[in-house]
C-alpha positions as semicolon CSV with decimal commas, in nm:
position;residue;x (nm);y (nm);z (nm)
1;M;2,889;0,708;1,809
2;A;2,554;0,483;1,799
3;G;2,689;0,328;1,423
4;S;2,648;0,444;1,057
5;V;2,278;0,457;0,903
6;V;2,143;0,558;0,578
7;V;1,796;0,714;0,573
8;G;1,599;0,699;0,289
9;M;1,529;1,089;0,207
10;S;1,222;1,172;0,019
11;G;1,193;1,566;0,058
12;G;0,927;1,530;0,294
13;V;0,874;1,635;0,646
14;D;0,847;1,235;0,768
15;S;1,256;1,141;0,682
16;A;1,380;1,509;0,762
17;V;1,253;1,443;1,110
18;A;1,367;1,094;1,089
19;A;1,740;1,214;0,994
20;H;1,737;1,465;1,205
21;I;1,613;1,230;1,500
22;L;1,912;0,958;1,486
23;K;2,145;1,237;1,431
24;G;2,033;1,387;1,804
25;Q;2,066;0,987;1,949
26;G;2,463;0,986;1,797
27;Y;2,437;0,822;1,517
28;E;2,662;0,894;1,209
29;V;2,336;0,971;0,948
30;T;2,355;0,978;0,558
31;G;2,081;1,057;0,340
32;L;1,995;0,870;0,033
33;F;1,726;1,012;-0,212
34;M;1,575;0,703;-0,428
35;K;1,479;0,808;-0,825
36;N;1,234;0,515;-0,900
37;W;1,042;0,642;-1,171
38;E;1,161;0,772;-1,522
39;E;0,928;0,896;-1,820
40;D;0,941;1,128;-2,077
41;D;0,655;1,376;-1,965
42;A;0,783;1,280;-1,573
43;T;0,833;1,715;-1,532
44;D;0,436;1,749;-1,618
45;Y;0,369;1,548;-1,337
46;C;0,634;1,434;-1,105
47;T;0,760;1,602;-0,819
48;A;1,114;1,428;-0,800
49;L;1,296;1,764;-0,868
50;A;1,109;1,949;-0,614
51;D;1,150;1,662;-0,349
52;F;1,547;1,647;-0,418
53;G;1,609;1,995;-0,375
54;D;1,407;1,971;-0,009
55;A;1,618;1,652;0,052
56;A;1,895;1,857;0,021
57;A;1,773;2,144;0,194
58;V;1,710;1,941;0,483
59;S;2,076;1,770;0,442
60;D;2,239;2,059;0,423
61;Q;2,074;2,233;0,731
62;L;2,173;1,855;0,931
63;G;2,486;1,862;0,811
64;I;2,530;1,522;0,649
65;E;2,583;1,389;0,326
66;L;2,276;1,294;0,070
67;L;2,349;1,077;-0,185
68;T;2,120;0,970;-0,449
69;A;2,056;0,651;-0,606
70;N;1,854;0,556;-0,961
71;F;1,646;0,236;-0,908
72;A;1,348;0,287;-1,216
73;A;1,486;-0,029;-1,345
74;E;1,399;-0,224;-1,078
75;Y;1,089;-0,041;-1,001
76;W;0,993;-0,092;-1,360
77;D;1,085;-0,486;-1,330
78;N;0,949;-0,564;-1,009
79;V;0,680;-0,291;-0,951
80;F;0,553;-0,160;-1,226
81;E;0,547;-0,482;-1,452
82;A;0,377;-0,668;-1,189
83;F;0,118;-0,337;-1,118
84;L;-0,007;-0,347;-1,501
85;D;-0,002;-0,788;-1,554
86;D;-0,239;-0,745;-1,222
87;Y;-0,466;-0,535;-1,389
88;R;-0,515;-0,694;-1,708
89;A;-0,556;-1,014;-1,491
90;G;-0,865;-0,828;-1,370
91;Y;-0,734;-0,741;-1,038
92;T;-0,640;-0,411;-0,822
93;P;-0,331;-0,414;-0,708
94;N;-0,147;-0,225;-0,445
95;P;0,204;-0,088;-0,541
96;D;0,278;0,100;-0,211
97;V;0,299;-0,256;-0,036
98;L;0,527;-0,395;-0,357
99;C;0,731;-0,122;-0,342
100;N;0,814;-0,163;0,035
101;R;0,896;-0,481;-0,030
102;E;1,088;-0,475;-0,328
103;I;1,227;-0,144;-0,344
104;K;1,245;0,055;-0,019
105;F;1,345;-0,258;0,214
106;K;1,509;-0,477;-0,031
107;V;1,733;-0,292;-0,356
108;F;1,780;0,005;-0,132
109;A;1,858;-0,191;0,216
110;D;2,064;-0,412;0,013
111;Y;2,256;-0,064;-0,175
112;A;2,331;0,079;0,206
113;R;2,467;-0,268;0,293
114;D;2,691;-0,266;0,005
115;L;2,806;0,100;0,029
116;G;2,884;-0,042;0,426
117;F;2,612;0,059;0,631
118;D;2,523;-0,082;0,972
119;T;2,136;-0,045;0,878
120;V;1,908;0,190;0,717
121;A;1,576;0,404;0,829
122;T;1,253;0,501;0,688
123;G;1,015;0,820;0,766
124;H;0,738;0,546;0,793
125;Y;0,488;0,569;1,103
126;A;0,575;0,199;1,263
127;R;0,748;0,064;1,570
128;R;0,926;-0,232;1,629
129;S;1,035;-0,424;1,958
130;P;1,347;-0,297;2,161
131;A;1,663;-0,378;2,022
132;G;1,759;-0,722;2,193
133;K;1,417;-0,830;2,156
134;P;1,261;-1,079;1,909
135;F;1,156;-0,874;1,606
136;R;0,795;-0,736;1,603
137;L;0,658;-0,501;1,409
138;L;0,412;-0,248;1,597
139;R;0,182;-0,007;1,524
140;S;0,247;0,378;1,548
141;H;0,150;0,562;1,790
142;D;-0,055;0,768;1,553
143;P;-0,347;0,573;1,448
144;D;-0,439;0,806;1,184
145;K;-0,100;0,762;1,010
146;D;0,019;0,410;1,129
147;Q;0,157;0,271;0,803
148;T;0,225;-0,112;0,913
149;Y;-0,054;-0,207;0,642
150;F;0,183;-0,095;0,366
151;L;0,474;-0,299;0,542
152;Q;0,336;-0,620;0,616
153;A;0,421;-0,805;0,320
154;V;0,833;-0,728;0,411
155;P;0,994;-1,010;0,558
156;A;1,089;-0,978;0,915
157;S;1,476;-1,001;0,837
158;R;1,467;-0,714;0,650
159;L;1,242;-0,515;0,851
160;E;1,507;-0,631;1,117
161;R;1,754;-0,444;1,044
162;C;1,532;-0,121;1,010
163;L;1,508;0,171;1,203
164;F;1,158;0,381;1,252
165;P;1,270;0,676;1,408
166;I;0,912;0,871;1,409
167;G;0,724;0,555;1,504
168;G;0,648;0,702;1,867
169;L;0,528;1,025;1,736
170;T;0,212;1,207;1,560
171;K;0,190;1,359;1,236
172;P;0,132;1,713;1,424
173;E;0,443;1,613;1,683
174;V;0,645;1,560;1,376
175;R;0,580;1,882;1,212
176;E;0,635;2,068;1,559
177;R;0,985;1,913;1,602
178;A;1,044;1,980;1,203
179;R;0,971;2,352;1,244
180;T;1,148;2,357;1,542
181;A;1,431;2,261;1,365
182;G;1,368;2,513;1,088
183;F;1,319;2,295;0,820
184;E;1,049;2,464;0,551
185;V;0,924;2,131;0,487
186;H;0,754;2,158;0,785
187;D;0,442;2,204;0,653
188;K;0,445;2,032;0,361
189;K;0,186;1,864;0,203
190;D;0,153;1,467;0,217
191;S;0,192;1,291;-0,087
192;T;-0,089;1,088;-0,214
193;G;-0,195;0,853;-0,493
194;I;0,016;0,616;-0,650
195;C;0,373;0,786;-0,699
196;F;0,430;0,730;-1,091
197;I;0,104;0,880;-1,191
198;G;0,099;1,206;-1,000
199;E;-0,191;1,455;-1,086
200;R;-0,242;1,285;-1,395
201;R;-0,576;1,127;-1,453
202;F;-0,590;0,748;-1,373
203;D;-0,763;0,582;-1,612
204;D;-0,548;0,810;-1,882
205;F;-0,205;0,670;-1,756
206;L;-0,311;0,308;-1,756
207;A;-0,502;0,347;-2,118
208;R;-0,117;0,364;-2,195
209;Y;-0,005;0,044;-2,095
210;V;-0,311;-0,195;-2,042
211;R;-0,609;-0,243;-2,381
212;G;-0,922;-0,217;-2,270
213;E;-1,163;-0,449;-2,441
214;P;-1,519;-0,350;-2,428
215;G;-1,778;-0,512;-2,312
216;P;-2,114;-0,589;-2,155
217;I;-2,236;-0,422;-1,845
218;R;-2,515;-0,664;-1,623
219;D;-2,726;-0,671;-1,339
220;A;-2,700;-0,944;-1,103
221;D;-3,009;-1,120;-1,292
222;G;-2,814;-1,099;-1,586
223;T;-2,991;-0,791;-1,782
224;L;-2,773;-0,630;-2,007
225;L;-2,771;-0,243;-1,904
226;G;-2,492;-0,112;-2,134
227;N;-2,107;-0,139;-2,193
228;H;-1,770;-0,082;-2,037
229;R;-1,482;0,014;-2,165
230;G;-1,257;-0,236;-2,039
231;L;-1,257;-0,441;-1,701
232;S;-0,898;-0,328;-1,645
233;F;-1,048;0,021;-1,567
234;Y;-1,278;-0,102;-1,260
235;T;-1,247;-0,174;-0,906
236;L;-1,491;-0,383;-0,679
237;G;-1,713;-0,123;-0,496
238;Q;-1,655;0,203;-0,751
239;R;-1,900;0,439;-0,804
240;Q;-1,841;0,707;-1,049
241;G;-1,728;0,660;-1,391
242;I;-1,924;0,349;-1,467
243;G;-2,124;0,528;-1,748
244;L;-2,492;0,430;-1,673
245;G;-2,749;0,728;-1,656
246;G;-3,104;0,666;-1,546
247;I;-3,249;0,322;-1,682
248;R;-3,606;0,321;-1,751
249;G;-3,792;0,068;-1,448
250;R;-3,511;0,122;-1,208
251;R;-3,489;0,320;-0,892
252;E;-3,291;0,684;-0,853
253;R;-2,981;0,555;-0,678
254;P;-2,629;0,512;-0,774
255;W;-2,493;0,195;-0,956
256;Y;-2,209;0,017;-0,788
257;V;-1,958;-0,232;-0,960
258;A;-2,040;-0,570;-0,774
259;G;-1,804;-0,806;-0,988
260;K;-1,570;-0,850;-1,293
261;D;-1,555;-1,206;-1,460
262;I;-1,262;-1,200;-1,711
263;G;-1,403;-1,509;-1,867
264;T;-1,676;-1,333;-2,029
265;N;-1,577;-1,008;-2,012
266;T;-1,844;-0,908;-1,788
267;L;-1,872;-0,622;-1,601
268;T;-2,167;-0,656;-1,293
269;V;-2,280;-0,398;-1,116
270;T;-2,608;-0,339;-0,844
271;Q;-2,797;-0,058;-0,681
272;D;-2,788;-0,233;-0,358
273;E;-2,484;-0,225;-0,158
274;R;-2,527;-0,539;0,036
275;D;-2,420;-0,688;-0,273
276;L;-2,052;-0,537;-0,235
277;E;-2,039;-0,696;0,156
278;T;-1,800;-1,000;0,207
279;T;-1,817;-1,259;0,512
280;W;-1,450;-1,411;0,382
281;L;-1,171;-1,397;0,174
282;H;-0,886;-1,643;0,079
283;A;-0,557;-1,507;0,106
284;A;-0,251;-1,603;-0,091
285;D;0,133;-1,523;-0,085
286;L;0,150;-1,483;0,296
287;N;0,392;-1,329;0,483
288;W;0,398;-1,382;0,864
289;I;0,627;-1,129;1,012
290;S;0,571;-1,234;1,403
291;P;0,795;-1,486;1,579
292;S;0,488;-1,635;1,728
293;M;0,377;-1,724;1,380
294;D;0,691;-1,912;1,299
295;G;0,676;-2,256;1,319
296;S;0,376;-2,518;1,230
297;D;0,209;-2,498;1,553
298;A;0,107;-2,177;1,530
299;L;-0,028;-2,203;1,235
300;R;-0,259;-2,515;1,233
301;G;-0,649;-2,488;1,313
302;A;-0,803;-2,183;1,333
303;M;-0,686;-1,857;1,531
304;R;-0,895;-1,550;1,619
305;C;-0,704;-1,209;1,564
306;T;-0,797;-0,870;1,393
307;A;-0,745;-0,795;1,027
308;K;-0,764;-0,484;0,790
309;I;-0,843;-0,504;0,408
310;R;-0,751;-0,145;0,336
311;Y;-0,490;0,151;0,477
312;R;-0,661;0,349;0,769
313;Q;-0,970;0,081;0,822
314;P;-1,005;0,018;1,151
315;E;-0,881;-0,346;1,264
316;Q;-1,183;-0,594;1,222
317;P;-1,248;-0,901;1,420
318;C;-1,192;-1,221;1,267
319;E;-1,066;-1,607;1,245
320;I;-0,807;-1,737;0,995
321;E;-0,762;-2,115;0,868
322;V;-0,403;-2,136;0,726
323;D;-0,308;-2,377;0,467
324;G;0,049;-2,350;0,347
325;E;0,057;-2,022;0,179
326;R;-0,310;-1,941;0,154
327;A;-0,585;-1,803;0,421
328;R;-0,916;-1,798;0,460
329;V;-1,026;-1,512;0,687
330;T;-1,381;-1,520;0,830
331;F;-1,490;-1,202;0,939
332;D;-1,726;-1,155;1,234
333;T;-1,941;-0,879;1,017
334;P;-1,898;-0,823;0,641
335;Q;-1,707;-0,626;0,503
336;R;-1,770;-0,357;0,190
337;A;-1,580;-0,435;-0,110
338;A;-1,298;-0,654;-0,014
339;T;-1,095;-0,638;-0,349
340;P;-0,876;-0,938;-0,495
341;G;-0,524;-0,781;-0,571
342;Q;-0,540;-0,585;-0,247
343;F;-0,365;-0,680;0,087
344;V;-0,507;-0,810;0,385
345;A;-0,315;-0,744;0,750
346;F;-0,351;-0,961;1,032
347;Y;-0,298;-0,800;1,359
348;D;-0,269;-0,906;1,775
349;G;-0,364;-0,564;1,948
350;D;-0,030;-0,360;1,848
351;E;0,164;-0,590;1,650
352;C;0,133;-0,697;1,292
353;L;0,155;-1,051;1,269
354;G;0,200;-1,035;0,877
355;G;-0,056;-1,056;0,582
356;G;-0,134;-1,140;0,213
357;R;-0,282;-1,104;-0,093
358;I;-0,658;-1,109;-0,133
359;V;-0,769;-1,364;-0,434
360;D;-1,104;-1,443;-0,384
361;T;-1,396;-1,330;-0,160
362;G;-1,763;-1,415;-0,022
363;C;-2,068;-1,268;-0,002
364;P;-2,293;-1,326;0,261
365;R;-2,603;-1,387;0,101
366;E;-2,491;-1,691;-0,091
């Protein structure tokens, strides 16, 4: 027997195939379905009940036990509260990155260990270095589905205790394995968006928790163009929902959010997309996963690598200069709408070196 493993079962095709692969490899597999959100109107928007039914059906077919755990309190305290604090501060947070760091690879992993399991596994599209080698987080074989960007904030000490069974497969291959195994979820639609918001309008949901303070909308020259409903409801690069129609003396071109000033409660907009470009950014709360980044020598001076500032973005050549828990990242070519509150992930070929939280950016025309 290869050992015992508990698989995070979401009710989707990826975790189903992950469990199927591990059982075929001789592991003693147990599934665990996590409930991470509770709300009075959850039945109107959340698919948790249907997802649990799908996870249970797959577990029955595999002949494995399916446990359930409620981590809603931990999710609220460690993910959702941070999400709200970021919006109040004018940032645009990424709760999926926080969920991986705080829940799936911390609370869930600790829970599984307390139950006596040797390791945990998930349906993430990522790979790891072979057993017995120093841990390295590697990109999935499917470039369209690679999820290392969402894992870059998780400490290596936690990732190295996790298995990623589908990292060597493409999404079509995963669906085909599920179909062959007879799983009804083989053609289930991938989940999208933020899990606790579901299908409802984002602004309506956010307004329940974050008070919007109206203020001026100005262009780069300071000309007053209109009023916004609250800076929390806008993000850099945004085009829709700004509320500016045709303005006399201005070109018939779309407006974009170019900046937010919390001090003056001002939203800055532009019709020139070059104003959205970034040549450098500062990242904080750095997390290094690669053993090659372990030690002061690796973090001294400038270093060439690639980076991405959003999921599914191709890696961009850059230079990073690390100073303690902060790094300056200078890109070879301008990047569009690098957004404070989001994350930057660093790569060396297929290896994800780690990443950090974007806290400041600079424009090429400064």
